[in-house]
C-alpha positions in Angstrom: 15.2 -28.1 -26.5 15.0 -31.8 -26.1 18.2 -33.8 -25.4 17.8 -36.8 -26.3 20.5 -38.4 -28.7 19.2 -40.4 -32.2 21.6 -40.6 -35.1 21.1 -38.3 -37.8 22.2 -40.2 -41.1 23.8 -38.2 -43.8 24.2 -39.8 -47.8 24.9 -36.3 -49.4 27.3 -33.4 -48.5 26.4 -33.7 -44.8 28.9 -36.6 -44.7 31.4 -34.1 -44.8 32.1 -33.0 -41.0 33.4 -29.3 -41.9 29.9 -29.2 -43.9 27.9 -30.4 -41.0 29.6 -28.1 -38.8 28.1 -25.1 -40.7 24.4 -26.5 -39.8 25.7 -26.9 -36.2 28.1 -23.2 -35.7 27.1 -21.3 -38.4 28.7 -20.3 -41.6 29.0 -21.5 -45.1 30.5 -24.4 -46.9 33.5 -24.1 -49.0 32.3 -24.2 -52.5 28.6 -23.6 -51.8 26.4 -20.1 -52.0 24.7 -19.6 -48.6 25.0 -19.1 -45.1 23.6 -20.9 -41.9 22.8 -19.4 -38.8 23.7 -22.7 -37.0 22.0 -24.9 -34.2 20.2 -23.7 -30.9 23.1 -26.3 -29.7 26.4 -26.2 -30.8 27.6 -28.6 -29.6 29.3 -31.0 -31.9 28.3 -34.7 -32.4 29.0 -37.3 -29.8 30.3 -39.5 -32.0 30.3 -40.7 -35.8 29.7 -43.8 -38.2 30.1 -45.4 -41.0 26.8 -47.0 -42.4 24.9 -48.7 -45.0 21.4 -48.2 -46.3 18.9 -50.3 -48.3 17.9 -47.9 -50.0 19.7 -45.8 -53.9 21.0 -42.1 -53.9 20.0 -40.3 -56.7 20.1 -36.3 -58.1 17.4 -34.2 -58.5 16.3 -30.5 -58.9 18.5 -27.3 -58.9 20.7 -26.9 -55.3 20.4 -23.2 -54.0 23.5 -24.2 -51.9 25.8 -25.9 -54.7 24.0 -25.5 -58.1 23.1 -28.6 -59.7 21.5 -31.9 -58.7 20.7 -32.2 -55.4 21.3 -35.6 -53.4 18.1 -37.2 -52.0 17.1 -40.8 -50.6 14.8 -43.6 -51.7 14.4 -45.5 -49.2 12.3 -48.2 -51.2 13.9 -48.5 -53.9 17.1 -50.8 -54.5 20.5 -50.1 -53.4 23.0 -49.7 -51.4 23.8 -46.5 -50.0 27.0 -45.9 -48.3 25.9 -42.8 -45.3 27.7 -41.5 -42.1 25.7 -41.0 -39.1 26.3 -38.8 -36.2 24.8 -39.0 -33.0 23.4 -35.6 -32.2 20.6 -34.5 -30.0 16.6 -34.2 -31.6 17.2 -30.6 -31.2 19.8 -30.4 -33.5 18.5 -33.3 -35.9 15.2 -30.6 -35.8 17.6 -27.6 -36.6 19.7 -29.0 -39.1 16.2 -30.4 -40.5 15.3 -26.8 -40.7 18.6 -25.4 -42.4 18.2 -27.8 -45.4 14.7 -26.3 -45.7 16.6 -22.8 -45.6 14.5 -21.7 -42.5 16.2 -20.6 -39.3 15.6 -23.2 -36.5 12.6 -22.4 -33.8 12.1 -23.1 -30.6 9.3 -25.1 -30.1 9.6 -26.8 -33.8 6.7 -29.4 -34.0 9.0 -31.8 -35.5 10.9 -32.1 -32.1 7.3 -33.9 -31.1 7.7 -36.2 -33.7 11.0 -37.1 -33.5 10.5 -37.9 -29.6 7.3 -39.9 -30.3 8.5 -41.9 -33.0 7.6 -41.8 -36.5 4.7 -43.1 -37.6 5.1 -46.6 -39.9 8.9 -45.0 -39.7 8.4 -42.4 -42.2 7.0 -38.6 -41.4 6.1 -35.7 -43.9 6.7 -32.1 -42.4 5.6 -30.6 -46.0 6.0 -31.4 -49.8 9.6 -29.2 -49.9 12.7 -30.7 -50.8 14.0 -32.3 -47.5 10.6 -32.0 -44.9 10.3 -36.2 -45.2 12.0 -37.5 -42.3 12.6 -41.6 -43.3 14.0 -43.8 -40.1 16.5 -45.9 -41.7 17.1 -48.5 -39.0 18.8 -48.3 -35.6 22.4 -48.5 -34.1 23.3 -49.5 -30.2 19.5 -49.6 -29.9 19.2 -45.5 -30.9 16.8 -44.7 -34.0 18.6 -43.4 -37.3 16.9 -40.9 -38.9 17.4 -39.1 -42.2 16.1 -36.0 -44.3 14.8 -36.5 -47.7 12.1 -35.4 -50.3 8.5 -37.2 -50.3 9.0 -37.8 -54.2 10.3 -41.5 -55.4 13.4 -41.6 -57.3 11.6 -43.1 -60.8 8.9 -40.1 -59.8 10.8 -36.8 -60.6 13.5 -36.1 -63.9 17.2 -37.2 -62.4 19.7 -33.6 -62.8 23.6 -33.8 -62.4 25.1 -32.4 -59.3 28.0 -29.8 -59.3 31.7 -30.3 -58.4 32.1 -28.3 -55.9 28.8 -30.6 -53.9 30.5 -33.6 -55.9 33.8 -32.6 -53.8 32.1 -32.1 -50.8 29.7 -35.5 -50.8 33.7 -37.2 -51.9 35.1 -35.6 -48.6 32.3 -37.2 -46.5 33.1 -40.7 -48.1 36.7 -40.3 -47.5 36.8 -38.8 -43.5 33.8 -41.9 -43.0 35.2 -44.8 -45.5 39.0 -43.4 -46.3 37.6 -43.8 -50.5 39.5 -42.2 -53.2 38.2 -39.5 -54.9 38.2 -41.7 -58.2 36.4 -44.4 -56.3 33.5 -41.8 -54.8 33.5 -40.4 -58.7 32.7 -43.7 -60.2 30.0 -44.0 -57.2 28.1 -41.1 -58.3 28.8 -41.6 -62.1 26.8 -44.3 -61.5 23.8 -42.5 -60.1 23.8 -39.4 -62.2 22.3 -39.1 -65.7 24.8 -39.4 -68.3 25.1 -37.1 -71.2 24.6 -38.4 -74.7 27.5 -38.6 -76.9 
């Protein structure tokens, strides 16, 4: 399994370290429906930090984890994007890659190749599923940051609201990574989810 470190950016529940645990050691997130096998390696990040991103957040499709809107990543559209990265080896970045595609991580995945290689005009598509587009989002100390998002546009696909308990979970990230309020992370996402009509 290859060793070396890039930063793996999180902008949706990932952000929460007991959540990102469960793609590293197994099990499942409070609040959400399924459980992980976990990484090849266990072992937990080297270390952690707060970013930005260019790019918007926005909610889409039907979450087999949560329910509700799933978070993904436009990289060309406007934003910003507060994320947390975590410096973790290309084998895990590959397994946790495979997790959010709700496959158990292989040895030998061809993404690993990718990854090592660099990606292409910084952008690589595994497959059309939800998270299989791998976007690098810029690069910290010199180490490439990576992160996992759909090959759709955000003004491509209809915009869905997420539920609370991924709501909680994306507001635990922000807090652990930014120390914001739950009301502050709320009116953040209010922001980016459709509204209802009143």
């Amino acid at each position: 399994m290859a060793q070396d470190l890039i930063w793996y950016v999180s902008y949706g529940s990932n952000m929460s370290a007991a959540r990102l645990r469960c793609y590293l050691e197994g099990g499942r997130p409070r609040g959400g429906r399924v459980d992980h096998v976990g990484a090849r390696d266990r072992t937990p990040p080297v270390r952690d930090a707060a970013v930005t991103l260019p790019g918007r957040v926005y909610f889409a499709g039907e979450s087999r984890t949560w329910g509700g809107g799933m978070a993904f990543y436009d990289h060309d559209a406007a934003g910003p994007t507060p994320a947390r990265a975590f410096l973790v080896t290309v084998g895990q970045f590959v397994d946790i890659a495979a997790q959010e595609m709700h496959r158990r991580p292989q040895p030998d995945d061809p993404l690993e190749a990718v990854v090592l290689a660099g990606l292409p005009g910084g952008r690589h598509a595994s497959g059309p599923g939800h998270y299989e587009t791998v976007v690098e989002v810029g690069r910290l100390d010199g180490t490439p940051m990576l992160t996992i998002t759909a090959s759709h546009a955000c003004a491509t696909v209809p915009h869905t609201a997420p539920g609370e308990p991924y709501l909680a979970t994306l507001a635990e990230g922000l807090r652990e990574s930014r120390g914001w309020s739950r009301a502050r992370s709320d009116e953040y996402f209010r922001m980016r989810v459709p509204q209802r009509p009143r």
